[in-house]
Coordinates of C-alpha atoms in Angstrom, one line a residue:
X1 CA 10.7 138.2 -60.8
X2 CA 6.9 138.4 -61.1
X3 CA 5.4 139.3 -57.8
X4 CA 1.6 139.2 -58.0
X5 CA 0.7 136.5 -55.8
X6 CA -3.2 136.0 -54.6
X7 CA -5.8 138.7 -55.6
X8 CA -7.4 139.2 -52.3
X9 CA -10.6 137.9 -53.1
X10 CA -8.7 134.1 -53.1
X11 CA -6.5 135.6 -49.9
X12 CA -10.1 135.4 -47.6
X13 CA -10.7 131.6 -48.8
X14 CA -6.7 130.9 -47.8
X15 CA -7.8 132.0 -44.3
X16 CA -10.2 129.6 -44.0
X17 CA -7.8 126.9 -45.5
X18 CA -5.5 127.3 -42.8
X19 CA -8.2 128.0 -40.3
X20 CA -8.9 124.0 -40.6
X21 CA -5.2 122.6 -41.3
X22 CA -4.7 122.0 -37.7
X23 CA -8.0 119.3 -37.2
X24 CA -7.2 118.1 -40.7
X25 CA -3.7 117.2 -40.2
X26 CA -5.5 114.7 -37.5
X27 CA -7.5 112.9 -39.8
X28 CA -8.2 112.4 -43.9
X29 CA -10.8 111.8 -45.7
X30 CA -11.7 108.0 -45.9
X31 CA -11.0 106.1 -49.4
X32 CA -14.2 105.5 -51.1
X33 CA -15.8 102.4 -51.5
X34 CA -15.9 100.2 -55.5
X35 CA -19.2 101.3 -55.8
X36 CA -18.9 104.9 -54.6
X37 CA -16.0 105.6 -57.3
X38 CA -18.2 103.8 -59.7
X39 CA -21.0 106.5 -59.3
X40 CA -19.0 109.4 -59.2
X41 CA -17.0 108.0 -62.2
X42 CA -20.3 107.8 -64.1
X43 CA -22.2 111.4 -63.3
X44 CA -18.8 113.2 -63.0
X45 CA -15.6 112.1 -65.1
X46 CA -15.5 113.7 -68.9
X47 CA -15.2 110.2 -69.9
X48 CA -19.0 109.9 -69.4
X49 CA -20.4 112.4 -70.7
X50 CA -23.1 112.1 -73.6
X51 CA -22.5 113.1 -76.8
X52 CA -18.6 113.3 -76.8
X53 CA -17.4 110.7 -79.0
X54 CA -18.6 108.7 -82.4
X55 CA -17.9 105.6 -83.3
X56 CA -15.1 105.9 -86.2
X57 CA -16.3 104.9 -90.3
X58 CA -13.4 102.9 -91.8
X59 CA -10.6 101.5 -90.6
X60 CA -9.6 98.0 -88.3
X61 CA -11.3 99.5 -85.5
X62 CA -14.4 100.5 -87.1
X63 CA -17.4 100.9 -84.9
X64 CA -14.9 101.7 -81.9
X65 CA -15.8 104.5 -79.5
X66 CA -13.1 107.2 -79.8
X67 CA -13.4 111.6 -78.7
X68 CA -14.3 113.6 -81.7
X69 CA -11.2 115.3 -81.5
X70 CA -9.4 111.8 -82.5
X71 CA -12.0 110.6 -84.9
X72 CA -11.1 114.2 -86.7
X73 CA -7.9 113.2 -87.2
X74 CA -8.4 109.5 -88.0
X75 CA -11.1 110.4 -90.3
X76 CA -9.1 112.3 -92.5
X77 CA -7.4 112.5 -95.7
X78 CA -3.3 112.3 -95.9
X79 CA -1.5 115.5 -96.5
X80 CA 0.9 114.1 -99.1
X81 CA -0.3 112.0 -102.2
X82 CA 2.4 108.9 -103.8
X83 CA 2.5 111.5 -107.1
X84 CA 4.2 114.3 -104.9
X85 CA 7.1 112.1 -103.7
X86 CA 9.8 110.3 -105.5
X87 CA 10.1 106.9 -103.8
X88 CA 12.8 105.9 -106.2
X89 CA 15.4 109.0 -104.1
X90 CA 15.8 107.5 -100.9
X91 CA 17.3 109.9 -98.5
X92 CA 18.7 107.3 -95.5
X93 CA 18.7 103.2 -95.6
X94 CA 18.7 102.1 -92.3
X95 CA 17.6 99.0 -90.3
X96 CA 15.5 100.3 -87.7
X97 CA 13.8 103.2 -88.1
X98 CA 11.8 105.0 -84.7
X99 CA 9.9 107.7 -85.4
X100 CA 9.6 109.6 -82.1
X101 CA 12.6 111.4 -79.8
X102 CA 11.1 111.2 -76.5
X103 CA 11.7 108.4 -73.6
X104 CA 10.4 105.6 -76.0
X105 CA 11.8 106.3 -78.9
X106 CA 15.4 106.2 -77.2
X107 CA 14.8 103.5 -75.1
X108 CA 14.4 101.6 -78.8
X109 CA 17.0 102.9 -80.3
X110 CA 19.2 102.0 -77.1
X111 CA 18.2 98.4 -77.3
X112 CA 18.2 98.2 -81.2
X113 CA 22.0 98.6 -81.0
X114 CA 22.3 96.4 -77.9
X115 CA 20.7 93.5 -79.7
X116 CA 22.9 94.0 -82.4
X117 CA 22.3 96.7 -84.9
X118 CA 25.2 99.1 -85.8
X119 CA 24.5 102.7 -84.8
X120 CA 24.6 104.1 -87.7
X121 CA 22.0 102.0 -89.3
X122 CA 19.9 102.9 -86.6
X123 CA 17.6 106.4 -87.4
X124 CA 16.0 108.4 -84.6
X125 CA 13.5 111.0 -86.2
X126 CA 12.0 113.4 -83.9
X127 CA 9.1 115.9 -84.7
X128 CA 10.8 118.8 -82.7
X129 CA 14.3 118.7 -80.6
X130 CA 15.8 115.0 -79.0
X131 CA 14.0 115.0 -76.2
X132 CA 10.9 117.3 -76.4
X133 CA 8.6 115.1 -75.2
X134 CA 6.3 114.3 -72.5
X135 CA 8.7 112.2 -70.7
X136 CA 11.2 115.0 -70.2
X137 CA 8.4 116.7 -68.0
X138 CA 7.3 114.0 -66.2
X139 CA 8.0 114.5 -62.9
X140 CA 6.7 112.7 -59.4
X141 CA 8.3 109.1 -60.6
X142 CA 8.3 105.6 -61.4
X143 CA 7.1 102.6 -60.5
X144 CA 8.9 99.5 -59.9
X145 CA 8.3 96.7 -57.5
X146 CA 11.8 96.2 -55.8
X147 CA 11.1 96.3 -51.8
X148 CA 10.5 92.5 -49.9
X149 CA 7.2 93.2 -48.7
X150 CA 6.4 94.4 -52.6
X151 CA 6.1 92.0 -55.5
X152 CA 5.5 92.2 -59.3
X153 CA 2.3 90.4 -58.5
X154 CA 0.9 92.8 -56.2
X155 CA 2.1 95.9 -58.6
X156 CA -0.1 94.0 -61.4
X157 CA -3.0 93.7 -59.4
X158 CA -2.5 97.7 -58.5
X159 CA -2.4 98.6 -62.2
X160 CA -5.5 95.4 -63.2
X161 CA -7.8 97.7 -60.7
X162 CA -6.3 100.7 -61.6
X163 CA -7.9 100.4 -65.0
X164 CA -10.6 99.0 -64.3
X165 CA -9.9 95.6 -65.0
X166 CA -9.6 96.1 -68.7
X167 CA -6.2 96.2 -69.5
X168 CA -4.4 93.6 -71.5
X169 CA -3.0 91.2 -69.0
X170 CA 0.2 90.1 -71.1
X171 CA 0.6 93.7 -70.9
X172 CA 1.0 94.2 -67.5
X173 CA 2.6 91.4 -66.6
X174 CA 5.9 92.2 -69.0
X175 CA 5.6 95.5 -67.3
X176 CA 5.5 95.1 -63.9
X177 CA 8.6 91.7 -64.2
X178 CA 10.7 94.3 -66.5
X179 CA 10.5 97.2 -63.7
X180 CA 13.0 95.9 -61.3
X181 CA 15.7 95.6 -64.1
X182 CA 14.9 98.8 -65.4
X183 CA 15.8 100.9 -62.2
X184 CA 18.9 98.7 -62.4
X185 CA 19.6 99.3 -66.2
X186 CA 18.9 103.4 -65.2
X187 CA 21.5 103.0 -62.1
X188 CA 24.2 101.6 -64.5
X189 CA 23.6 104.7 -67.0
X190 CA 23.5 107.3 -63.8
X191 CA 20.3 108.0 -63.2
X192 CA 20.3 109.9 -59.4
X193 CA 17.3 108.3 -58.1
X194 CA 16.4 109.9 -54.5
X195 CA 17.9 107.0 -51.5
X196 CA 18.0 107.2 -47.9
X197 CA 20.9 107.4 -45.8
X198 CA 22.0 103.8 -45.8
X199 CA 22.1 103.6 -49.5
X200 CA 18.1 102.5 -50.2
X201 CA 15.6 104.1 -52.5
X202 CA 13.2 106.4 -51.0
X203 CA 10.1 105.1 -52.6
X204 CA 6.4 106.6 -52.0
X205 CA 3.0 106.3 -52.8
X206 CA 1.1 107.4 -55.5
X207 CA -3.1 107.1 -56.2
X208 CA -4.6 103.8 -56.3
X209 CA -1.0 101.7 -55.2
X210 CA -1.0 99.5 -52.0
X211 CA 2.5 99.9 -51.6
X212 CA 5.1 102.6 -51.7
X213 CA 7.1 101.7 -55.0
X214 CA 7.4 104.9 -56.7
X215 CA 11.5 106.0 -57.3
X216 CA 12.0 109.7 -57.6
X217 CA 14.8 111.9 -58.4
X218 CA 13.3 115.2 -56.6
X219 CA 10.3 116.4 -59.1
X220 CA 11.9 116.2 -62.0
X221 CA 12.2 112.3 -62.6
X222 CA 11.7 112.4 -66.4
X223 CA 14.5 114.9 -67.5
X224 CA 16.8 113.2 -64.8
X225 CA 16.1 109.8 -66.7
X226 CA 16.1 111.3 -69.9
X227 CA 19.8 112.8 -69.1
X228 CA 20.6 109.8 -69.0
X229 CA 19.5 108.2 -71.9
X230 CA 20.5 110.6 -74.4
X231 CA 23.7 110.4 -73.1
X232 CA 24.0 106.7 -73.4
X233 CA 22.7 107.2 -77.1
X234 CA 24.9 110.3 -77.9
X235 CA 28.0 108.3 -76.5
X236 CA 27.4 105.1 -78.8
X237 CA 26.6 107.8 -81.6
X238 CA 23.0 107.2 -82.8
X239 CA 21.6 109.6 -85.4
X240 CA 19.3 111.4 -85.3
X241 CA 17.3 114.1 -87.4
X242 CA 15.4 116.9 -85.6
X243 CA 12.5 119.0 -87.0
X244 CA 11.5 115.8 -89.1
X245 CA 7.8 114.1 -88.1
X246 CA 6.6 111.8 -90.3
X247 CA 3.6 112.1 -92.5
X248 CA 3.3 108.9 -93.3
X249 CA 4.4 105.6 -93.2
X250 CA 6.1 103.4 -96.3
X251 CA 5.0 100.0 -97.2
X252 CA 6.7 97.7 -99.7
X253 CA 4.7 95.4 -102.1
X254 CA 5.1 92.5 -99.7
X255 CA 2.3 94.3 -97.4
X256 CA 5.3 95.3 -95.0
X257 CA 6.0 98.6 -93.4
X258 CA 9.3 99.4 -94.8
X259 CA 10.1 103.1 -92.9
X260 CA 8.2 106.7 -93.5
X261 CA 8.1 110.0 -95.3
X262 CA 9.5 113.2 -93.2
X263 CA 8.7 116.3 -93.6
X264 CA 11.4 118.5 -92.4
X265 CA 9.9 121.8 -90.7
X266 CA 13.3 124.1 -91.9
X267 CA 13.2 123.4 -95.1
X268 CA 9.8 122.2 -96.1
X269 CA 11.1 119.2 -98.2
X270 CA 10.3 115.7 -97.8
X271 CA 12.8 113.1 -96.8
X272 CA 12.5 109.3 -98.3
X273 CA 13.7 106.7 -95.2
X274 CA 13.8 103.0 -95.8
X275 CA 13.9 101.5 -93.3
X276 CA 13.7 97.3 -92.5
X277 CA 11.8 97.6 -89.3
X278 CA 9.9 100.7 -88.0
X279 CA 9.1 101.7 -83.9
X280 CA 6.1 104.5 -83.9
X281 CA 7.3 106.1 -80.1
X282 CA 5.4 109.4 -80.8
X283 CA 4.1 109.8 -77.8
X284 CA -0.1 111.0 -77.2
X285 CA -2.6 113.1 -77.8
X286 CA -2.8 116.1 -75.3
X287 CA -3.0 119.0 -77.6
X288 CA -5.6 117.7 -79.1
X289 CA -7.2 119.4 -76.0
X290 CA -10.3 116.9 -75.5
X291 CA -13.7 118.7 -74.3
X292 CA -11.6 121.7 -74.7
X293 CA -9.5 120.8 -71.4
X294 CA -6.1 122.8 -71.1
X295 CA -3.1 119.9 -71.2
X296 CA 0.5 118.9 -69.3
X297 CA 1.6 117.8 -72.8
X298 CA 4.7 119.0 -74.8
X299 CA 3.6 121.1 -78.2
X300 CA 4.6 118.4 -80.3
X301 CA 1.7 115.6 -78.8
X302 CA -1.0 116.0 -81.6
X303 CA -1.9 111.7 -82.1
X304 CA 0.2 111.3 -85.4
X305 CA 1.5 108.0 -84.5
X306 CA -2.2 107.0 -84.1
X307 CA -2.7 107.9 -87.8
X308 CA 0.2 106.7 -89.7
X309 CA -0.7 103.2 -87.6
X310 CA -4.6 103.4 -88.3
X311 CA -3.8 104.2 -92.0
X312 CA -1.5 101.0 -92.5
X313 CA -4.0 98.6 -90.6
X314 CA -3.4 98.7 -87.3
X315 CA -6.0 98.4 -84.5
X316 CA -6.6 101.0 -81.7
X317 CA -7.9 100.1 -78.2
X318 CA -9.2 102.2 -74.9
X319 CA -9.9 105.1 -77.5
X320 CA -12.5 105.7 -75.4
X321 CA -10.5 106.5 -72.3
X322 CA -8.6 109.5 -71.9
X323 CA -6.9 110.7 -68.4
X324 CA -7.4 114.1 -67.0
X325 CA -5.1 114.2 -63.8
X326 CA -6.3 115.7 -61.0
X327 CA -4.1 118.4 -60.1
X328 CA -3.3 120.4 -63.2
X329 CA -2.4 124.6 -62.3
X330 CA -5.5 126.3 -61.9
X331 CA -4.1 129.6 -60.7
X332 CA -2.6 131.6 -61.7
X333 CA -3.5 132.7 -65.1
X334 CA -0.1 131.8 -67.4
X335 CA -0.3 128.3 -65.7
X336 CA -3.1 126.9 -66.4
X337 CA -2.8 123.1 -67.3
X338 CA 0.6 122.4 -66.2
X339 CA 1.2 119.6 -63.6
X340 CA 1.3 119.7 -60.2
X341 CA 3.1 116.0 -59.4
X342 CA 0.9 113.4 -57.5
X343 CA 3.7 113.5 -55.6
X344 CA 2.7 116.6 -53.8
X345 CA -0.7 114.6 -52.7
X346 CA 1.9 111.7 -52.0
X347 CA 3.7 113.4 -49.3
X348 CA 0.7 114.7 -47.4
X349 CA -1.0 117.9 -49.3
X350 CA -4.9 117.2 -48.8
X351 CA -7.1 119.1 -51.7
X352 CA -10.0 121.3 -49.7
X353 CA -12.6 122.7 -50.9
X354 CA -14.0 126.9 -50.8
X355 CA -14.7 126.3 -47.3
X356 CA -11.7 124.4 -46.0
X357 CA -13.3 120.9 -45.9
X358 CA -11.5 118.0 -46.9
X359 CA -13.8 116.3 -49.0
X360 CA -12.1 113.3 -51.0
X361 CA -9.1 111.0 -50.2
X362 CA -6.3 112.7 -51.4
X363 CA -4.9 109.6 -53.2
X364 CA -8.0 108.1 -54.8
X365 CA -6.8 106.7 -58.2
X366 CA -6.7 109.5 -60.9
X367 CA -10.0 109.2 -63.0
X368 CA -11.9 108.8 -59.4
X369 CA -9.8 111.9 -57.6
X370 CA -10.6 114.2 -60.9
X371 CA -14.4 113.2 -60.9
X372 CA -14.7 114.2 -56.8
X373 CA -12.7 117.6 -57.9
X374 CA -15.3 118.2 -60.9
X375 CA -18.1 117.5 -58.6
X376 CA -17.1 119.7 -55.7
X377 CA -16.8 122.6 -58.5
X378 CA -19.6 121.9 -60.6
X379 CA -22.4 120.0 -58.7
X380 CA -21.3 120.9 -55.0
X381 CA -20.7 124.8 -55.8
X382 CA -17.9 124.8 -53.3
X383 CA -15.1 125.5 -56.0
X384 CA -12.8 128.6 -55.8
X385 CA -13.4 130.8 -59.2
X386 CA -10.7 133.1 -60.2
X387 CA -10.8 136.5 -61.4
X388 CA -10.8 134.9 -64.9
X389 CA -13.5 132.3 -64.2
X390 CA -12.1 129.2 -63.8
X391 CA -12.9 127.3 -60.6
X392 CA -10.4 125.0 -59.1
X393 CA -10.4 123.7 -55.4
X394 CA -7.5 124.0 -53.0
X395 CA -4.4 122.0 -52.6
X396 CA -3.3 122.5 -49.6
X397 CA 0.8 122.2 -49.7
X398 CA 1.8 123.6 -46.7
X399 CA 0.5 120.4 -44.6
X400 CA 3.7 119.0 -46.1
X401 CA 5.7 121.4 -44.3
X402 CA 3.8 120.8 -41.2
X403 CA 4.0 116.6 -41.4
X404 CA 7.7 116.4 -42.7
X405 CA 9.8 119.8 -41.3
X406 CA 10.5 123.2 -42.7
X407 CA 12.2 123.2 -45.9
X408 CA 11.0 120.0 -47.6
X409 CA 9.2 121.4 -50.2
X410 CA 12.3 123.3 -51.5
X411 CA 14.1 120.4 -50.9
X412 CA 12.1 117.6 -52.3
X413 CA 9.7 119.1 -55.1
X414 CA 12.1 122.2 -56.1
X415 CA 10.8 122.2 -59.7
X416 CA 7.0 123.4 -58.0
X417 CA 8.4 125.3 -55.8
X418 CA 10.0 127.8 -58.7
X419 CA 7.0 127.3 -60.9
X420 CA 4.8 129.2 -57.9
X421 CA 7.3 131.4 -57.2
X422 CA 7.7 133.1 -60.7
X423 CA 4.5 134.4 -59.8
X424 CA 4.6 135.2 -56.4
X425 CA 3.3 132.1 -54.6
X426 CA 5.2 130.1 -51.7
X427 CA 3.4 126.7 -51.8
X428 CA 5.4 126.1 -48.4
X429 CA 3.4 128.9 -47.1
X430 CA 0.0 129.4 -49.1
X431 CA -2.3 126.7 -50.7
X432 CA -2.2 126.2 -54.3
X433 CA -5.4 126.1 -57.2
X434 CA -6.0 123.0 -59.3
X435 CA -8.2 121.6 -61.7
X436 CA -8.4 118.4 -63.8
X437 CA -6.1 118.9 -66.8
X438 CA -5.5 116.4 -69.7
X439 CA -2.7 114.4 -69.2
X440 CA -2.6 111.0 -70.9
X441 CA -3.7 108.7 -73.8
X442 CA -5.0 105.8 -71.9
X443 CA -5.2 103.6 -75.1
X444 CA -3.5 103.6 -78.4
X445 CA -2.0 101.5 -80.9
X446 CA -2.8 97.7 -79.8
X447 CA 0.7 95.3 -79.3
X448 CA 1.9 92.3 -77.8
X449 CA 4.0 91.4 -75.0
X450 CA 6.9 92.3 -77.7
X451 CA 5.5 95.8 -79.1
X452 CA 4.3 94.6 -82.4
X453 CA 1.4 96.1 -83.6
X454 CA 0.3 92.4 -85.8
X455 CA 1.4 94.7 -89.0
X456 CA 4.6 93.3 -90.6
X457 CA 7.4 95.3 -89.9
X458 CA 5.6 97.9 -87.6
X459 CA 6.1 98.2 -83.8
X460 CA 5.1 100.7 -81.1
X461 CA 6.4 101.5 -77.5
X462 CA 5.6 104.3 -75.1
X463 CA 2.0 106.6 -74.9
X464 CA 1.3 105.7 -78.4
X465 CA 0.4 102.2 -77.6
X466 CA -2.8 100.7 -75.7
X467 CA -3.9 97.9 -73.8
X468 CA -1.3 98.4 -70.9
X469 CA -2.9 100.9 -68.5
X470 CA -6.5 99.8 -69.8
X471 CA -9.2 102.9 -69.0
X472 CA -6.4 104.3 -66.6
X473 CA -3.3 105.0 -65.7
X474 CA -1.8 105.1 -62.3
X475 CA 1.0 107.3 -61.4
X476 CA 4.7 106.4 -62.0
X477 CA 3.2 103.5 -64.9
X478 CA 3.9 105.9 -67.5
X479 CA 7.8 106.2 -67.4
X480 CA 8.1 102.8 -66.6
X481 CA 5.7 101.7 -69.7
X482 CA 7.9 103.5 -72.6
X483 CA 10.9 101.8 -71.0
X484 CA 9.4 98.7 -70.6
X485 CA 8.3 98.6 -74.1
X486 CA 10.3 100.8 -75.6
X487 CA 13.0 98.1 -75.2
X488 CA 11.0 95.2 -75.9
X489 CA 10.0 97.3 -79.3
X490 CA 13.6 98.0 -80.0
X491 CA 14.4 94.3 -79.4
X492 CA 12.2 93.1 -81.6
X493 CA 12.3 95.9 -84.6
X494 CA 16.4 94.6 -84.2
X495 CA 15.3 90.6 -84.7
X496 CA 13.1 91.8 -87.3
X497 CA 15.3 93.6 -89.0
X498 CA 18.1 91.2 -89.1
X499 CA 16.4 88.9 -91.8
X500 CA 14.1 91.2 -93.2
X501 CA 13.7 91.5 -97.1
X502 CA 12.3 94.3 -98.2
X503 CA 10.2 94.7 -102.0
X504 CA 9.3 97.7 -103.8
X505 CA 8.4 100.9 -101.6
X506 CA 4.9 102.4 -102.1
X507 CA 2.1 104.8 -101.1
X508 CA -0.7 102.5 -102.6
X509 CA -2.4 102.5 -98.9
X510 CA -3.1 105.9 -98.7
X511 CA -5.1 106.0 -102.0
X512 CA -7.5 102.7 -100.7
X513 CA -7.5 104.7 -97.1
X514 CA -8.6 107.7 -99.2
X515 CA -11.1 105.7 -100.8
X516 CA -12.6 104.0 -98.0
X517 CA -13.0 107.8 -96.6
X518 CA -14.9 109.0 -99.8
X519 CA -16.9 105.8 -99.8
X520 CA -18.0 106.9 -96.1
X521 CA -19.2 110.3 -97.5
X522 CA -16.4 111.5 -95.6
X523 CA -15.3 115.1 -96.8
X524 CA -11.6 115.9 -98.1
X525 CA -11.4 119.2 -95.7
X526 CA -9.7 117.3 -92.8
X527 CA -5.8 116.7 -93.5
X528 CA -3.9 114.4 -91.1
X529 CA -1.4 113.8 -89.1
X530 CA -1.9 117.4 -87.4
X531 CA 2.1 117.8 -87.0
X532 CA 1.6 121.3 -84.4
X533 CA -1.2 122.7 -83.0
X534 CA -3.5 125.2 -83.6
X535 CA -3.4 128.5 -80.9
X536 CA -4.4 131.6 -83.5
X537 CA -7.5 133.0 -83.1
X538 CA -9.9 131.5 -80.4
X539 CA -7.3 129.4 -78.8
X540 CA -4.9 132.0 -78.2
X541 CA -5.3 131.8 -74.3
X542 CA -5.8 129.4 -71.6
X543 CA -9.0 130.6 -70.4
X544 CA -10.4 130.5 -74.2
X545 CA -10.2 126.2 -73.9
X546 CA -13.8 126.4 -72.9
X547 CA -13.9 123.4 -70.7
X548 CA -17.6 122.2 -71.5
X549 CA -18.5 119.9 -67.7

């Protein structure tokens, strides 16, 4: 076990942190005011800041606002051209294709085969392992409106201000009527949800909600659901091929999308799948590392979804938007940008600042919560810097302890608890360093209330799609969005599929996208979809993601 612990310099700030516990386990910090979040948003949140995105060239969403990291990528040329692939060898014919192995992509494949479809014309293709994803690490919960003095209606109107007001309302309103059934559906596959003594669901708050509907299983919610749902899939016996992203998406003559090109990683060769209806369950774009922020996201989350989708003529929404959540690892060192659950806010842990002062309501809604940290650090000067340089502010964890009994934290957020310890840290004891670290893709691919993206043949479910969480996301929406329309996208790739006819496959759109990209000027030295990301060199190391506030 590594033992290092708190350099001594951050061991004299701890003092003062529990110096002030006592008076500030009386009181919190009051929430702020719509027009107080509304200023900090704008002078503080990365979001804001000048001169960080363009509008992109080409494409349905031309003159859209989107980070310069994205436009890269969208604003590229494909890595494959139609001479360099035999369409006429096709490698699986399936019915539904879904291009993605996290939560999404197996809640689709799930509900393909209820609705109908045999498994074995069902095709799960997964850039990395089943299940390497962000929704295997998601951990503090999901939100579903299920207590009598909740209601769908008050969850939508939690998630309409959550984002601002700009999400898409058909959206949210399949979301939040699904999320009932879908803690039922997850009961009757074995998910262990946390409950109370007499049988009930212990259900908490999280930033920005007015009630406590958020169902936990500890702090590792997403690998308990996902458990689940790969065993439900592995039982019925859908395939699926690992080490396989997609490049790029078929289309047939009949301007439908008729499956994608893989590119298995082992063996370097490309595999041919036609396919009658396509999900795109890819998940985001964390590694993309926006304004050089470290990231929560799995390896594999790189935006290719958003390219194959952009390149066949679908639209894109809330590019603009991306979410940094507040309380990514600050300290130490080999942690920097992993998650520390909302959850841990949720049950009481107040951030403080260099001094001990309490200076923002612990459970302001994400965007607003990472704007007060950024300014504390940055325009305040009352962040703690680390012998590396980074500046974080305090989390102070042990108040859960204090509010809830000895031995909760080991109890009910294990999975911290051992990520602290590795290194020498007893969050039931000492405070803990955060930071805002990227953690979401607030927009993507538009749909409707049934996952299609308004291009024949192609739908979407899970981070890869926008217009649900608008310009962002509140805790616990996440899991329940790729459930909620993962299903309705496996649904209705299934119905698709089922009287589809397909024509003649071809590549045609990739030569008029790589036309409309030299008509633009635009150079051929950007390839897309990115497939893995990029850590020789300059990005080696955490502290090398200069993080320009």
């Amino acid at each position: 076990m590594i033992t290092s612990g708190y350099p001594d310099s951050m061991r004299e700030l701890i003092a003062l942190v529990e110096a002030t516990r006592p008076e500030r386990l009386k009181t919190s910090p009051p929430r702020m005011s719509a027009k107080e979040r509304e200023e900090i948003l704008r002078e503080w949140h990365p979001d804001y800041k000048a001169g960080t995105k363009r509008p992109l060239s080409i494409g349905p969403s031309k003159g859209e606002l989107v980070p310069h990291e994205v436009a890269d990528l969208l604003e590229a040329y494909p890595l494959i051209s139609p001479e360099e692939v035999d369409l006429s060898q096709i490698d699986y014919d399936v019915d539904v294709l879904i291009i993605g192995g996290g939560g999404a992509g197996t809640v689709a494949a799930l509900w393909a085969y209820y609705e109908g479809i045999k498994p074995e014309r069902i095709l799960i293709a997964t850039k990395l392992r089943w299940g390497d994803s962000n929704s295997i690490m998601a951990q503090g919960g999901i939100q579903a409106a299920d207590r009598p003095e909740d209601s769908p209606a008050i969850h939508y109107l939690d998630i309409m201000g959550g984002g601002h007001y700009t999400n898409k309302p058909e959206l949210v309103r399949a979301l939040v009527t699904d999320g009932p059934m879908i803690i039922k559906w997850h009961e009757s596959l074995g998910v262990m949800y946390d409950k109370n003594p007499d049988g009930s669901f212990v259900e908490k708050h999280g930033g920005g909600t007015s009630r406590m509907r958020m169902h936990s299983a500890k702090d590792y919610t997403g690998m308990e659901i996902m458990r689940a749902l790969r065993d439900e899939a592995r039982n019925i016996g859908i395939p699926v091929v690992e080490f396989a992203p997609a490049v790029e998406l078929l289309m047939d003559d009949r301007g439908q999308v008729a499956g994608a090109i893989l590119f298995n990683l082992e063996t370097s060769q490309y595999l041919v799948v036609r396919a009658k209806a396509t999900v795109l369950a890819t998940g985001g774009f964390g590694r993309l590392h926006i304004q050089g922020f470290p990231t929560t996201n799995h390896y594999g989350a790189t935006a290719d979804g958003l390219v194959l989708a952009y390149r066949v003529g679908a639209k894109l929404r809330d590019m603009d938007a991306v979410q940094y959540h507040p309380t990514g690892v600050a300290y130490p060192e080999a942690l920097v940008g992993q998650l520390v659950t909302e959850k841990v806010r949720g049950m009481g842990a107040m951030p403080v600042n260099r001094h001990g002062e309490a200076f923002v309501y612990p459970l302001e809604p994400r965007d607003v919560e990472s704007a007060a940290f950024i300014r504390e650090c940055y325009g305040r000067g009352n962040g703690v810097e680390t012998p590396t340089g980074m500046r974080g502010v305090w989390l102070d964890s042990p108040m859960i302890e204090e509010l809830h009994g000895p031995g909760t934290i080991k109890r009910e957020l294990a999975a911290m608890w051992r990520m602290f310890n590795r290194f020498g840290i007893d969050m039931a004891k000492e405070p803990i360093l955060v930071f805002p670290t990227l953690h979401y893709q607030n927009g993507g691919v538009e749909i409707d209330e049934h996952g299609w993206t308004g291009v024949p043949g192609l739908f979407a479910g899970g981070e890869v799609e926008g217009g649900v969480h608008g310009k962002n996301r509140l805790m616990g929406n996440s899991l329940l969005d790729y459930n909620v329309f993962g299903r309705r996208a496996g649904i209705s790739a299934a119905r698709h599929a089922k009287v589809a006819k397909l024509g003649k496959l071809s590549l045609e759109h990739i030569v008029a996208y790589s036309k409309m990209l030299a008509e633009a000027g635009i150079n051929n030295d950007r390839k897309a979809p990115l497939l893995l990301p990029e850590y020789r060199g300059e990005r080696a190391l955490a502290r090398s993601l200069k993080i320009r506030i």
